[in-house]
């Protein structure tokens, strides 16, 4: 890859591989992994990645295929690609996994410190120039960001798309609702996992047993067999993958286990490259925007088609090489002259560029919920009342609102917020909000989702913005049956270009029991559900203006038309007699 004024490092080296390299850590733990180096006597920069999966398969010559549960953990990229172009590439297991010693820390502070220490060890080797970068997606990316917070002296840049920075909010407890399906698959991908219960260490054996008993008595959890199996197994052996799952289950709200693993963005001078794909609103997408927004050093954001990446991962290697050439090798590859934000526009096959996020031209527009399923910019009518649907283990019903057909090509790009006034006959409610782009003849594409547990609706005003409410999730407050309360539900950023005749559709349910459209969208599904029968009422009257806040970036200047923009040909009478009496002053 090259441009008119720049060129990337050329492919010119053969590769030598050092297997089972051992990096000693200050506490005596050893990280074990492989180092791929170009066959040159000249020192080279090093790129590193750390993970808990099988290390052998990360760099095997496997023909790429679409993302799947079976291959989802192949995330290191191709070390031969970088070594052939003048970089050493080191891929190591984190402590407590693979051949590395110690106990697994699950992205805890010690794991990040291990990565920082390992970076300095690698940078200090005779074959290294002293400059290091971090690379890899998903788990590799999550840990990169944590390591960057420690600012190890040799770390010159990170390439961390498809990461996460808030275990609780990003994928384990969406809106305070436990997401069990992803966890039940993920736990089995760790290699040789050695983990001991954090909860048991913090609270003691009896408290641990009592907490597990309480969890098993929770109707929401008891309805999920894989979670019951993990909890039950930990009564006999509180270690390994089951103990990891149990620590997450016992948290319920955001406790110390989660806060220790949440990025605080305190020190962010290292150049950072972030991104995701539009389909991963239940996994990586929120963190991409969060990291870009908080990052203080040089930064880039790229959000691609809703396809995730093939496994083994290879698509972004040239982009990463350009990033590392720029920051590790002193080769100006022109990044400074390009827009910091690049976003793929589904349905067009094209990209757009922007100077910041959210986009500066955004006009957040309220679309109010009305009678008969109408979603419109028109303010509440005095006749508006409420919409009620049933939720129970027997029937997870839904409520749906649609905009009128659009008459203008309209771009929607950015985060949304659903302001919901709702009540339930239960003591809690789970809100699942999904936004679709719907064609005139019915087919619809899922754009994004948002979640909120009613008992965890308290927000932190200091950390909230009008387009992104921040929920504390530090306690549960039971809901009084029948009480109308306001819920501000953040909807993960989305993008679409709506053609004339298309509509936006909003669906509200209390569960996500529908089958996933594909593997990527499936990462946002698989939550617990309430086991009580309840009626949930969405209020949208004059005193309760429920509305969807939509980020319009282009078009919709005149708004939507209930008529669909079609002029009426109906013959209508005029109340001429009444008008005449009023003109004459008659009653």
Coordinates of C-alpha atoms in Angstrom, one line a residue, residues 43 48 97 235 238 254 331 362:
X43 CA 17.2 -3.8 15.6
X48 CA 2.9 -7.2 20.9
X97 CA -3.8 -19.1 30.8
X235 CA -20.4 -25.0 45.4
X238 CA -14.9 -22.4 43.2
X254 CA -21.6 -2.6 39.3
X331 CA 7.8 7.1 8.5
X362 CA -26.1 16.6 14.1

